[in-house]
Backbone as JSON Lines, residues from 0, in Angstrom:
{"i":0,"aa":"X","n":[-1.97,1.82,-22.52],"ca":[-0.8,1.93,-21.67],"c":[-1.09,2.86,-20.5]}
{"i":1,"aa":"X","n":[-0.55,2.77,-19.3],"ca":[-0.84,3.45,-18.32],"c":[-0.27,4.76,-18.3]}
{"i":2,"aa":"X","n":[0.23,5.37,-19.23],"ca":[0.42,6.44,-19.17],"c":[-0.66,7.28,-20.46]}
{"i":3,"aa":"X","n":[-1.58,6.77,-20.88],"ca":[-2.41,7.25,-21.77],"c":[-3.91,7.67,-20.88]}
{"i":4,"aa":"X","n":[-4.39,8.12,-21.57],"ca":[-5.84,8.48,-20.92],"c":[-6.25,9.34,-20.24]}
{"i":5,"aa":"X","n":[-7.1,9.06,-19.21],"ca":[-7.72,9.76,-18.07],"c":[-6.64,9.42,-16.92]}
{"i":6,"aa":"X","n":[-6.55,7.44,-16.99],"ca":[-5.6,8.01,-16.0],"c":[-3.93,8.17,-16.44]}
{"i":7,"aa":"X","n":[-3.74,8.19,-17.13],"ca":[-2.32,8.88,-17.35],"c":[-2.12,9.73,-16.95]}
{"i":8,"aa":"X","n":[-2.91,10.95,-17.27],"ca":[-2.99,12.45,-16.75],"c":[-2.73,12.22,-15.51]}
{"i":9,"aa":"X","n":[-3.96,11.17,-15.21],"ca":[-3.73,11.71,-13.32],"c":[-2.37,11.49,-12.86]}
{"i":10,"aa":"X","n":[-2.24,10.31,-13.31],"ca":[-0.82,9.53,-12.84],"c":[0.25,11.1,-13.24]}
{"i":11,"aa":"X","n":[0.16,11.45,-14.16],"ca":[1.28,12.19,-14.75],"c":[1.12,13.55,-13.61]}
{"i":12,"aa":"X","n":[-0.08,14.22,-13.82],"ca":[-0.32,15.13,-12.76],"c":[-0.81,15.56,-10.97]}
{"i":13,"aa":"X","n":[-0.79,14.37,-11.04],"ca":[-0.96,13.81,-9.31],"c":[-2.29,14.59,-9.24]}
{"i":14,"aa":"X","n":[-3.62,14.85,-9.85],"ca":[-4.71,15.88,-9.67],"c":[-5.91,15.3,-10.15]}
{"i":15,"aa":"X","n":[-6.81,14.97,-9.58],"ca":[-8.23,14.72,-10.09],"c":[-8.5,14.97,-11.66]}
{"i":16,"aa":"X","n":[-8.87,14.08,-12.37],"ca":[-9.53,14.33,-13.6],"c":[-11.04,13.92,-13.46]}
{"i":17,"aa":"X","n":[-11.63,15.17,-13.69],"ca":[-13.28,14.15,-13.7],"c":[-13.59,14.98,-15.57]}
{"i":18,"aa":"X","n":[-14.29,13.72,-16.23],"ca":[-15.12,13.85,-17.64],"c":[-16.46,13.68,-16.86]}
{"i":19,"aa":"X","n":[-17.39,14.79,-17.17],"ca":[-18.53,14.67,-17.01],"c":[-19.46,14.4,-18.25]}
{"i":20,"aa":"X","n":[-18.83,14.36,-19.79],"ca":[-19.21,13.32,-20.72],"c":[-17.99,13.39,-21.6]}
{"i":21,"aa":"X","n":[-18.06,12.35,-21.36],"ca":[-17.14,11.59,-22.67],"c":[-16.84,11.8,-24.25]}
{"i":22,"aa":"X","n":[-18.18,11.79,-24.5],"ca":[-17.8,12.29,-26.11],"c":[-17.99,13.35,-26.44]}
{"i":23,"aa":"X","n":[-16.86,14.81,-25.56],"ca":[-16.93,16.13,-25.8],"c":[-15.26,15.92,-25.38]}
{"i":24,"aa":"X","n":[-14.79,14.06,-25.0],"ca":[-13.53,14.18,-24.43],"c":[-12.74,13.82,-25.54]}
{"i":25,"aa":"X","n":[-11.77,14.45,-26.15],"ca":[-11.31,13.67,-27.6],"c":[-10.18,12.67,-27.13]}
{"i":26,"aa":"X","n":[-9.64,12.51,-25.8],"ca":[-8.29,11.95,-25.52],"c":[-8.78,11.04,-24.87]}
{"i":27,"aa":"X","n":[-10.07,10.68,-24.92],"ca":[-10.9,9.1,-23.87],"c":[-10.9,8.05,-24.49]}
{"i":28,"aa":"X","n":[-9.93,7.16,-24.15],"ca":[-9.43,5.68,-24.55],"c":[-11.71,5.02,-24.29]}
{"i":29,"aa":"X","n":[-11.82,4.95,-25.49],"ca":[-12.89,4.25,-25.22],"c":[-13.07,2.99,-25.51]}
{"i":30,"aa":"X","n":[-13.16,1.9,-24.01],"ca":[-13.05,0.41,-23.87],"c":[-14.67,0.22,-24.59]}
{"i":31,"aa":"X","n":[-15.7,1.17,-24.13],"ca":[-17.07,0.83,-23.69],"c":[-17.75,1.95,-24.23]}
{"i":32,"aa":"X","n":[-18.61,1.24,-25.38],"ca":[-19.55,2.79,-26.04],"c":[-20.53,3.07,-25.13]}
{"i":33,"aa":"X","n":[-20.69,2.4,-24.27],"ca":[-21.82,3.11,-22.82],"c":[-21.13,3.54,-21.89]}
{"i":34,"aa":"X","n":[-20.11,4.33,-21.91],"ca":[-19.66,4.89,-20.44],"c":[-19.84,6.5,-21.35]}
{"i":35,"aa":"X","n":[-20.46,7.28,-20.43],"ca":[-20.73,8.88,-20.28],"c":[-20.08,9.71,-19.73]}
{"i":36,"aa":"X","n":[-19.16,9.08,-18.71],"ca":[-18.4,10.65,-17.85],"c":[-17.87,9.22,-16.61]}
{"i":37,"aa":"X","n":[-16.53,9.92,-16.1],"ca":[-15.49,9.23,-15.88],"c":[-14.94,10.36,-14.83]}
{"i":38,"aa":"X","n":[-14.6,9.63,-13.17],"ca":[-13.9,10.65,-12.42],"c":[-12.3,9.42,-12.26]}
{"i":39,"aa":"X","n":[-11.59,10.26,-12.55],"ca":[-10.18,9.41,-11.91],"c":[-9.2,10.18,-10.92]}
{"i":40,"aa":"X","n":[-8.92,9.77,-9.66],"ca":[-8.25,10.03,-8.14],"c":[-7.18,9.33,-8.2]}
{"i":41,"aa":"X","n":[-6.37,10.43,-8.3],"ca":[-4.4,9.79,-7.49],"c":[-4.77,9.4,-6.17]}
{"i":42,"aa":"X","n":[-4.15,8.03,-5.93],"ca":[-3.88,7.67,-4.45],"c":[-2.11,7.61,-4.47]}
{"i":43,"aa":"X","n":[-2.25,8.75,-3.54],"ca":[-1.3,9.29,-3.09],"c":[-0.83,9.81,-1.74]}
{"i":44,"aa":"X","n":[0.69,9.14,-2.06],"ca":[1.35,8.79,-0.34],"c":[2.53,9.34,-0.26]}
{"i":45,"aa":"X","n":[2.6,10.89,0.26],"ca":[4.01,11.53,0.32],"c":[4.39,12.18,-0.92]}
{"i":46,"aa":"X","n":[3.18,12.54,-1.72],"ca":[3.71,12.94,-2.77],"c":[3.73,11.93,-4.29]}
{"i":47,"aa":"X","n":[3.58,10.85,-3.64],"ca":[3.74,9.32,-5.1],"c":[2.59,8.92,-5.44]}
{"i":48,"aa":"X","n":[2.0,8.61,-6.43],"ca":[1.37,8.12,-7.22],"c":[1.36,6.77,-7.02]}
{"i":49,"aa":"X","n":[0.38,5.82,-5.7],"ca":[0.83,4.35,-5.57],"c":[-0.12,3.68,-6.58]}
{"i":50,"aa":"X","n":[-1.47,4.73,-7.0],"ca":[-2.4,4.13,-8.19],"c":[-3.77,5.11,-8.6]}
{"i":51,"aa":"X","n":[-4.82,4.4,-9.25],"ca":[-5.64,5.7,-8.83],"c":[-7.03,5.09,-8.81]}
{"i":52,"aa":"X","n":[-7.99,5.46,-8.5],"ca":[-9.05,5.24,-7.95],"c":[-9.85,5.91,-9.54]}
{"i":53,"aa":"X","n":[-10.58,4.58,-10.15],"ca":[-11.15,5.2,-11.83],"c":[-12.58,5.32,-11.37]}
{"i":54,"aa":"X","n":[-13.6,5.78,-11.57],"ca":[-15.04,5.57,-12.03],"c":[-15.54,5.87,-12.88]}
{"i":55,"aa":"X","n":[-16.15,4.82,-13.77],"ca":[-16.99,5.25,-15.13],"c":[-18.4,5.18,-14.66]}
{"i":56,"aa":"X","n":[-19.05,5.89,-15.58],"ca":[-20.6,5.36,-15.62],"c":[-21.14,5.38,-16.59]}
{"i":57,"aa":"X","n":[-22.33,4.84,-16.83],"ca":[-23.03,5.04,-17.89],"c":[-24.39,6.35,-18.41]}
{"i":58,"aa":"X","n":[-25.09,6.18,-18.82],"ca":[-26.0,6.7,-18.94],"c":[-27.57,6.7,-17.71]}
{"i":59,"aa":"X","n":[-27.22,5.74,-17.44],"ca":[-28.19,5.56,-16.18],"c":[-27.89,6.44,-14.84]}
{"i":60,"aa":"X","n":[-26.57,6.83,-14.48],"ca":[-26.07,7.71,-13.29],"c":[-24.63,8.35,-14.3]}
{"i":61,"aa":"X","n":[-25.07,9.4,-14.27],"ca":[-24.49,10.09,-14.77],"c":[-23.22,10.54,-13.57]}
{"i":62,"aa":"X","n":[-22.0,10.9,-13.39],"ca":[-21.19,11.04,-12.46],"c":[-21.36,12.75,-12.36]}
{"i":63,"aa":"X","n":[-21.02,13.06,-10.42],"ca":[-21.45,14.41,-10.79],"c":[-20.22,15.03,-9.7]}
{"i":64,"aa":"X","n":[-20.23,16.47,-9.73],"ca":[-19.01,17.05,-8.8],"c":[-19.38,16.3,-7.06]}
{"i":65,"aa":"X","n":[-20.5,16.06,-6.87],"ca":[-20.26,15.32,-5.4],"c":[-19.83,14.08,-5.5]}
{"i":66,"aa":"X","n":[-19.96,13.25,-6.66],"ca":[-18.98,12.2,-6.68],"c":[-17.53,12.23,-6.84]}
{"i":67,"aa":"X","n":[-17.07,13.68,-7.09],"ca":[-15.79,14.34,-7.29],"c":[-15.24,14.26,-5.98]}
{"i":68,"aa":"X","n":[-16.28,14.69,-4.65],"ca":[-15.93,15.04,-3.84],"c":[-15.86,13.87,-2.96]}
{"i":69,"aa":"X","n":[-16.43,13.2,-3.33],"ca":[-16.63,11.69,-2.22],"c":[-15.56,10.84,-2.07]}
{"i":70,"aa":"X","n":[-15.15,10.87,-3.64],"ca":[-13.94,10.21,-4.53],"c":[-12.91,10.34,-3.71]}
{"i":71,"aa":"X","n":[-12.97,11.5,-3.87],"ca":[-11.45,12.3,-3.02],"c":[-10.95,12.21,-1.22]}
{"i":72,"aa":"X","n":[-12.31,12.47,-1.21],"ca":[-12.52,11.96,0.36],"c":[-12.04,10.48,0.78]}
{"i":73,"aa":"X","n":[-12.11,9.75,0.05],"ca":[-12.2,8.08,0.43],"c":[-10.35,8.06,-0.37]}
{"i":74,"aa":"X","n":[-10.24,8.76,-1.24],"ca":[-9.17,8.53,-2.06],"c":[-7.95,8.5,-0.51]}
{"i":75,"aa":"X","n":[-7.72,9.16,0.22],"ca":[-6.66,9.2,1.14],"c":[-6.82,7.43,2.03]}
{"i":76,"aa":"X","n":[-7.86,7.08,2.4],"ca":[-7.8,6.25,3.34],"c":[-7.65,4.86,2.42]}
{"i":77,"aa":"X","n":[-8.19,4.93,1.06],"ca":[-7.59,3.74,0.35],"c":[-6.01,4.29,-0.56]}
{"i":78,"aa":"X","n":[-5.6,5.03,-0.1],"ca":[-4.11,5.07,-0.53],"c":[-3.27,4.91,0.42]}
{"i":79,"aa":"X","n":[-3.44,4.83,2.29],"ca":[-3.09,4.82,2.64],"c":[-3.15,3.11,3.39]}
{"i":80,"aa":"X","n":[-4.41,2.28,2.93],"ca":[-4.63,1.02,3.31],"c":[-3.69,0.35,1.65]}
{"i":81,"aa":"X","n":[-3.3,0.92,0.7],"ca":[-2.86,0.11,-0.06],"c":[-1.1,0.14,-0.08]}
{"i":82,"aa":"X","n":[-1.15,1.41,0.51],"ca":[0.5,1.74,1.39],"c":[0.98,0.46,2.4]}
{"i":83,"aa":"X","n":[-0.05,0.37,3.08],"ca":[-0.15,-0.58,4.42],"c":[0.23,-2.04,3.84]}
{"i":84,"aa":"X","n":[-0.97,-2.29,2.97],"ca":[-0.79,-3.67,2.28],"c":[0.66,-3.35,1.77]}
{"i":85,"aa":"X","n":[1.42,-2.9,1.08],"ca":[3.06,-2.63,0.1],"c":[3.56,-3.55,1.64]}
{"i":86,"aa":"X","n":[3.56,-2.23,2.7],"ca":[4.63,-2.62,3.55],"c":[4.54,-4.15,4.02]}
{"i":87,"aa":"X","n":[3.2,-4.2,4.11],"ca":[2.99,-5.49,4.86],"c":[3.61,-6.69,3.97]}
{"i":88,"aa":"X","n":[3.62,-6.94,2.77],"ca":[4.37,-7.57,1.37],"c":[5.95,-7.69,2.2]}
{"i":89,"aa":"X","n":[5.71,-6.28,1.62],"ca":[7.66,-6.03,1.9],"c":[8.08,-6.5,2.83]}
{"i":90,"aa":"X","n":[7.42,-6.5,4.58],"ca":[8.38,-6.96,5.47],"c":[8.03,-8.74,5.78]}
{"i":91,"aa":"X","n":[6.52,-8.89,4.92],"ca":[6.14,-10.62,5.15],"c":[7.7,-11.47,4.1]}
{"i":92,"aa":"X","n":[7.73,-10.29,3.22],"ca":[9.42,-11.19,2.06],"c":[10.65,-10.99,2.84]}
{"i":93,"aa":"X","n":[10.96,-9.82,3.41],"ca":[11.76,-9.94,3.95],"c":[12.12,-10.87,5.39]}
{"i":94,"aa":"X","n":[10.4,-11.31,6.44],"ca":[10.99,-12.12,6.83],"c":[11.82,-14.02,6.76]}
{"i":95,"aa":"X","n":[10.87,-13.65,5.35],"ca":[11.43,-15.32,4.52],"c":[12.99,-15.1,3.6]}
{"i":96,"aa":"X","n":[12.89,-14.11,4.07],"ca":[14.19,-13.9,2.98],"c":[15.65,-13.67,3.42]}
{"i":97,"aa":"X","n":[16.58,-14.35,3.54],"ca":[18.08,-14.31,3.87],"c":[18.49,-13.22,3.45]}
{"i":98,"aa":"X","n":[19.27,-12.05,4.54],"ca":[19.15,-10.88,4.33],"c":[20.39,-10.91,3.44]}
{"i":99,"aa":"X","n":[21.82,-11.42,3.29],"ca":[23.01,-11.68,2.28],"c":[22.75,-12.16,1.37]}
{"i":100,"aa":"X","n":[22.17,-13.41,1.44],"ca":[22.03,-14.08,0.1],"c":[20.86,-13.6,-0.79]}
{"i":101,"aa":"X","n":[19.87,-13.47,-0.45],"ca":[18.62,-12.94,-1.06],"c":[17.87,-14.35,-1.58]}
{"i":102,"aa":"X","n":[17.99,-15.45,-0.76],"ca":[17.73,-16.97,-0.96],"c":[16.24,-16.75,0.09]}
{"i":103,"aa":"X","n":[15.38,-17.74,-0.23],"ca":[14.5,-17.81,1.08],"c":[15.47,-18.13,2.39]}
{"i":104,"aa":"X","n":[14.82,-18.24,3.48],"ca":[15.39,-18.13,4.49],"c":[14.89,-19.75,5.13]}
{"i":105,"aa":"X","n":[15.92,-20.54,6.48],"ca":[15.52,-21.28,6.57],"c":[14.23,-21.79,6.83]}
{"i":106,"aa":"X","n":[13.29,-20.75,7.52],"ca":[12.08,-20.75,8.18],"c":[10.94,-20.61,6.6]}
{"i":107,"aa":"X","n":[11.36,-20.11,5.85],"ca":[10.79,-20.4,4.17],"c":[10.74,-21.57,3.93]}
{"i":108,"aa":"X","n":[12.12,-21.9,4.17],"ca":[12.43,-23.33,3.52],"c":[11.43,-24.48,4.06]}
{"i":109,"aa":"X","n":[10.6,-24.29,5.48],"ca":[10.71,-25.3,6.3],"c":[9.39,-25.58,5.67]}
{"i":110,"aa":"X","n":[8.54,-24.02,5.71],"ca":[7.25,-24.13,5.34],"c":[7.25,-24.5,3.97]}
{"i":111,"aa":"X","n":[7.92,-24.29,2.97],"ca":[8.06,-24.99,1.54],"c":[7.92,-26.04,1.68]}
{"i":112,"aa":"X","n":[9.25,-26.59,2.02],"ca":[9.74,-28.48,1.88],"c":[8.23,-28.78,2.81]}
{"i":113,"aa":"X","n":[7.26,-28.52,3.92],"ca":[6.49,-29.32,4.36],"c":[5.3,-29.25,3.55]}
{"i":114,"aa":"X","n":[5.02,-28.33,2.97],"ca":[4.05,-28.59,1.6],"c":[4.11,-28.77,0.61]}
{"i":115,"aa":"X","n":[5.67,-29.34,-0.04],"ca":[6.28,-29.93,-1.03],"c":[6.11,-31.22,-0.81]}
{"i":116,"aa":"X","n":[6.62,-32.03,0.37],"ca":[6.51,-33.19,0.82],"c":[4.85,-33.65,0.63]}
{"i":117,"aa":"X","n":[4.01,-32.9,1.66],"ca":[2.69,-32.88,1.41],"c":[1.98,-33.24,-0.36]}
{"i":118,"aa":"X","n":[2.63,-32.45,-0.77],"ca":[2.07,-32.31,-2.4],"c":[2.54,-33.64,-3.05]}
{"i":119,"aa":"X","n":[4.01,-34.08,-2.52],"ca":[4.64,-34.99,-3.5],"c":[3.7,-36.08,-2.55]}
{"i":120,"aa":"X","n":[3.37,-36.5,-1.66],"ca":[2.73,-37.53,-1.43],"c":[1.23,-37.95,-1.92]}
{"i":121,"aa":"X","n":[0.43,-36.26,-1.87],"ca":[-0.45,-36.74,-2.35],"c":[-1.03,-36.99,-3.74]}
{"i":122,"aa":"X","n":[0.1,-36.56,-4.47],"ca":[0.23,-36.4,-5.79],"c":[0.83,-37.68,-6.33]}
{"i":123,"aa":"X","n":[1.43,-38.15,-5.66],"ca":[2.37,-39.65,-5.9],"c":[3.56,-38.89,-6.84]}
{"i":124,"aa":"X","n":[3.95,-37.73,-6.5],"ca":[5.12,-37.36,-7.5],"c":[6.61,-37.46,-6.53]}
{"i":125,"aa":"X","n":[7.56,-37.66,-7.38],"ca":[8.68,-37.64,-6.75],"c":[9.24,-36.2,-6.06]}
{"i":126,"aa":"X","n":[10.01,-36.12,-4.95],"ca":[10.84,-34.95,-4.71],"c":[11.57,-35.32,-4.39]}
{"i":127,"aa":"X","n":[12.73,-34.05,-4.96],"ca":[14.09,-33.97,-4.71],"c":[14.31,-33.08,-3.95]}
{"i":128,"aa":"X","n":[15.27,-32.96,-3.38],"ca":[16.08,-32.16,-2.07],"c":[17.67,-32.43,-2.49]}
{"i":129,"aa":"X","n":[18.07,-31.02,-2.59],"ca":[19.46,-31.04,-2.57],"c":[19.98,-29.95,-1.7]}
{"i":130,"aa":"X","n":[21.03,-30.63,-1.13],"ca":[21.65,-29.76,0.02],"c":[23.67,-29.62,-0.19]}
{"i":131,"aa":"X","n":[23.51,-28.94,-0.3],"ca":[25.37,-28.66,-0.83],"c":[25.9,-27.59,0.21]}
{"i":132,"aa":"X","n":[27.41,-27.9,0.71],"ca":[27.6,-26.66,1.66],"c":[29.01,-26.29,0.92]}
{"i":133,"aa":"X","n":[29.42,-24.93,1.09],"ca":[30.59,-24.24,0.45],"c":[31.8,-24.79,1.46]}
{"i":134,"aa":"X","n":[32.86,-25.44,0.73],"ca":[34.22,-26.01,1.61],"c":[35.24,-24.87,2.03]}
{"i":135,"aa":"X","n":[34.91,-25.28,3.21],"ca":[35.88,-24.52,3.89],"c":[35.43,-22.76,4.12]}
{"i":136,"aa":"X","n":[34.23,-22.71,4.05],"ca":[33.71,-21.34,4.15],"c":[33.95,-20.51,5.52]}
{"i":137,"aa":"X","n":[33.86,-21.58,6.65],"ca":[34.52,-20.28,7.59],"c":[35.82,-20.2,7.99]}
{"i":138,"aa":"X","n":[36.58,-21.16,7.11],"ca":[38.0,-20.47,7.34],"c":[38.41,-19.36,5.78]}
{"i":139,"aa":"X","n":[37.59,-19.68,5.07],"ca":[37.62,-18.0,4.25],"c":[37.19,-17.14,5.0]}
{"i":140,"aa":"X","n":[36.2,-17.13,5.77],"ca":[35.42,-15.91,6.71],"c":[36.72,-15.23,7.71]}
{"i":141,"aa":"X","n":[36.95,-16.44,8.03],"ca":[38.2,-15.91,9.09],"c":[39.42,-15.28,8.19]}
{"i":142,"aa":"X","n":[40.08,-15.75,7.75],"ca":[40.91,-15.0,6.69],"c":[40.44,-13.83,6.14]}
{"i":143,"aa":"X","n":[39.52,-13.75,5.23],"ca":[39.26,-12.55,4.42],"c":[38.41,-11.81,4.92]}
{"i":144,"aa":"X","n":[37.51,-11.98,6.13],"ca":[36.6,-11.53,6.56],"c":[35.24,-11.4,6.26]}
{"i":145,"aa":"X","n":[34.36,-11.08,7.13],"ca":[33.01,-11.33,6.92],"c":[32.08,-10.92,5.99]}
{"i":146,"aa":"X","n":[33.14,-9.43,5.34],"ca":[32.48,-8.93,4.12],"c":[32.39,-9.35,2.67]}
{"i":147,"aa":"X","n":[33.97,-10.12,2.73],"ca":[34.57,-11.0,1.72],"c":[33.76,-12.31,1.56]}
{"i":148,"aa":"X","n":[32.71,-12.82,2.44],"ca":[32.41,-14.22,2.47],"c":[31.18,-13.73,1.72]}
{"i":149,"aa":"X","n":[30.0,-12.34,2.81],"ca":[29.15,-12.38,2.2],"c":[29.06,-12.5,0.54]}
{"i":150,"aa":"X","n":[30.18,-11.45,0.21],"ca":[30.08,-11.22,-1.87],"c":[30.35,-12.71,-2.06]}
{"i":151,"aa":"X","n":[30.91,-13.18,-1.68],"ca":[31.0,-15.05,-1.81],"c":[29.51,-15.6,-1.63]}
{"i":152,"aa":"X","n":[29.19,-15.44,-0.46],"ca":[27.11,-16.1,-0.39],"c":[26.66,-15.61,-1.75]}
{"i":153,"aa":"X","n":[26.67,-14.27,-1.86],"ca":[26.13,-13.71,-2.84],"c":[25.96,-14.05,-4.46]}
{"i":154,"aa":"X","n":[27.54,-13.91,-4.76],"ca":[27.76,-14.6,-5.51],"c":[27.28,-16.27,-5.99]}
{"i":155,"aa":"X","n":[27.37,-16.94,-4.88],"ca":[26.77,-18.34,-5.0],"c":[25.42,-18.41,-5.43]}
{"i":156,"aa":"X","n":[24.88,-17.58,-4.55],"ca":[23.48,-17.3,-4.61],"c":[22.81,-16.81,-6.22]}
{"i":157,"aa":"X","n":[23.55,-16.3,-6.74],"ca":[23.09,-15.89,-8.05],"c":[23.51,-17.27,-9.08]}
{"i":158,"aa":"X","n":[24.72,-17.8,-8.85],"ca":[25.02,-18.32,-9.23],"c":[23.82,-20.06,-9.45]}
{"i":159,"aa":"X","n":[23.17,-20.01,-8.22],"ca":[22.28,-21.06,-7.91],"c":[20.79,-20.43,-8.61]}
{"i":160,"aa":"X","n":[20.72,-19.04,-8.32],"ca":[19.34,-18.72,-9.04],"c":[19.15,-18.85,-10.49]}
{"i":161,"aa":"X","n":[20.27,-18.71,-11.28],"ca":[20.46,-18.64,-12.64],"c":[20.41,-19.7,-13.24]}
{"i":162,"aa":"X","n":[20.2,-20.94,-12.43],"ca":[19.66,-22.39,-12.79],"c":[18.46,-23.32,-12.8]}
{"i":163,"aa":"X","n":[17.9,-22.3,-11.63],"ca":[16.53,-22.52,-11.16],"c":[15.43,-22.83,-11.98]}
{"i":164,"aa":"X","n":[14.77,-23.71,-12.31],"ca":[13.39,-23.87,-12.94],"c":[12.4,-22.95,-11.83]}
{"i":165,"aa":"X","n":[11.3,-22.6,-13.1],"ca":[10.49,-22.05,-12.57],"c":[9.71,-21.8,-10.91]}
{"i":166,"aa":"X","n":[9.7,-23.43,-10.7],"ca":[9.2,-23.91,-9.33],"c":[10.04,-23.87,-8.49]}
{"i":167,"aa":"X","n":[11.49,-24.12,-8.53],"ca":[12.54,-24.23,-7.72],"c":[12.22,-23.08,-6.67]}
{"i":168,"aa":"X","n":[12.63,-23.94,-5.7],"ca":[12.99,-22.98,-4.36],"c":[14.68,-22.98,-3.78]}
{"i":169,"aa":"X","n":[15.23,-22.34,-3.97],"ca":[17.06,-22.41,-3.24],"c":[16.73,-21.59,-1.56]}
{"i":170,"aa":"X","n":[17.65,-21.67,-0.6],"ca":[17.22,-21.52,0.52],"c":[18.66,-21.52,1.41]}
{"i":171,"aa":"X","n":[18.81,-20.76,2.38],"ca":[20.21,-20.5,3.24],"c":[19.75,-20.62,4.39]}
């Protein structure tokens, strides 16, 4: 479990653990009767724990305090390229993603359905497309207002996810 081990600690203590041998370590989850000494690095961004940077070795290179130091050195610029990658995730979903409903977005949809279509042709499989619109939705908008409609999208929206097969895509 990730909170056991070498790196648990780290994770737990945001601080370098280096084993320079192993079987003087009594708390070393041992995967591998040939690993000798083990450095593990928090990559860390603002204070958080986004993962950690492990190295084992064996008996052939023994791990030593300048690999402590190298570790550490490199540890900032790959915590801060795996920060980069998060955001880059986060805002590539959010631009497919309908910011009320939490449905893909139409521009999701477009690129889906054209490699759905694609797939169902060359696959010779059937596809379905279903398209349903809520009655009378912007004269609720107008009446109850725009905040009242969204918990309405919303609502729908869950309401449509909670049916979904695995593959399904729903979309606003």
């Amino acid at each position: 479990h990730i909170s056991q081990g070498v790196t648990g600690r780290t994770i737990k203590s945001k601080t370098v653990h280096f084993i320079p041998d192993t079987s003087k370590e009594p708390s070393f989850l041992r995967a591998d009767n040939n690993l000798t000494s083990e450095i593990c690095v928090p990559l860390l961004k603002e204070g958080n724990v986004l993962g950690t940077l492990n190295v084992e070795s064996d008996e052939n290179r023994i791990l030593t305090e300048e690999d402590v130091e190298l570790l550490t050195t490199l540890s900032s610029p790959i915590a801060l390229a795996v920060d980069n990658a998060r955001l880059h995730a986060q805002v590539k979903e959010m631009a497919m993603t309908d910011a009320v409903s939490g449905l893909s977005n139409r521009h999701a949809l477009e690129q889906i359905l054209t490699a759905e279509v694609e797939r169902s042709r060359r696959l010779g499989h059937p596809l379905s497309l279903i398209i349903f619109d809520i009655d009378s939705f912007k004269a609720y908008n107008d009446k109850w207002g725009h905040p009242a409609g969204d918990i309405r999208l919303k609502a729908t929206a869950k309401m449509i996810q909670a049916i979904l097969r695995k593959y399904d895509v729903a979309a606003r």
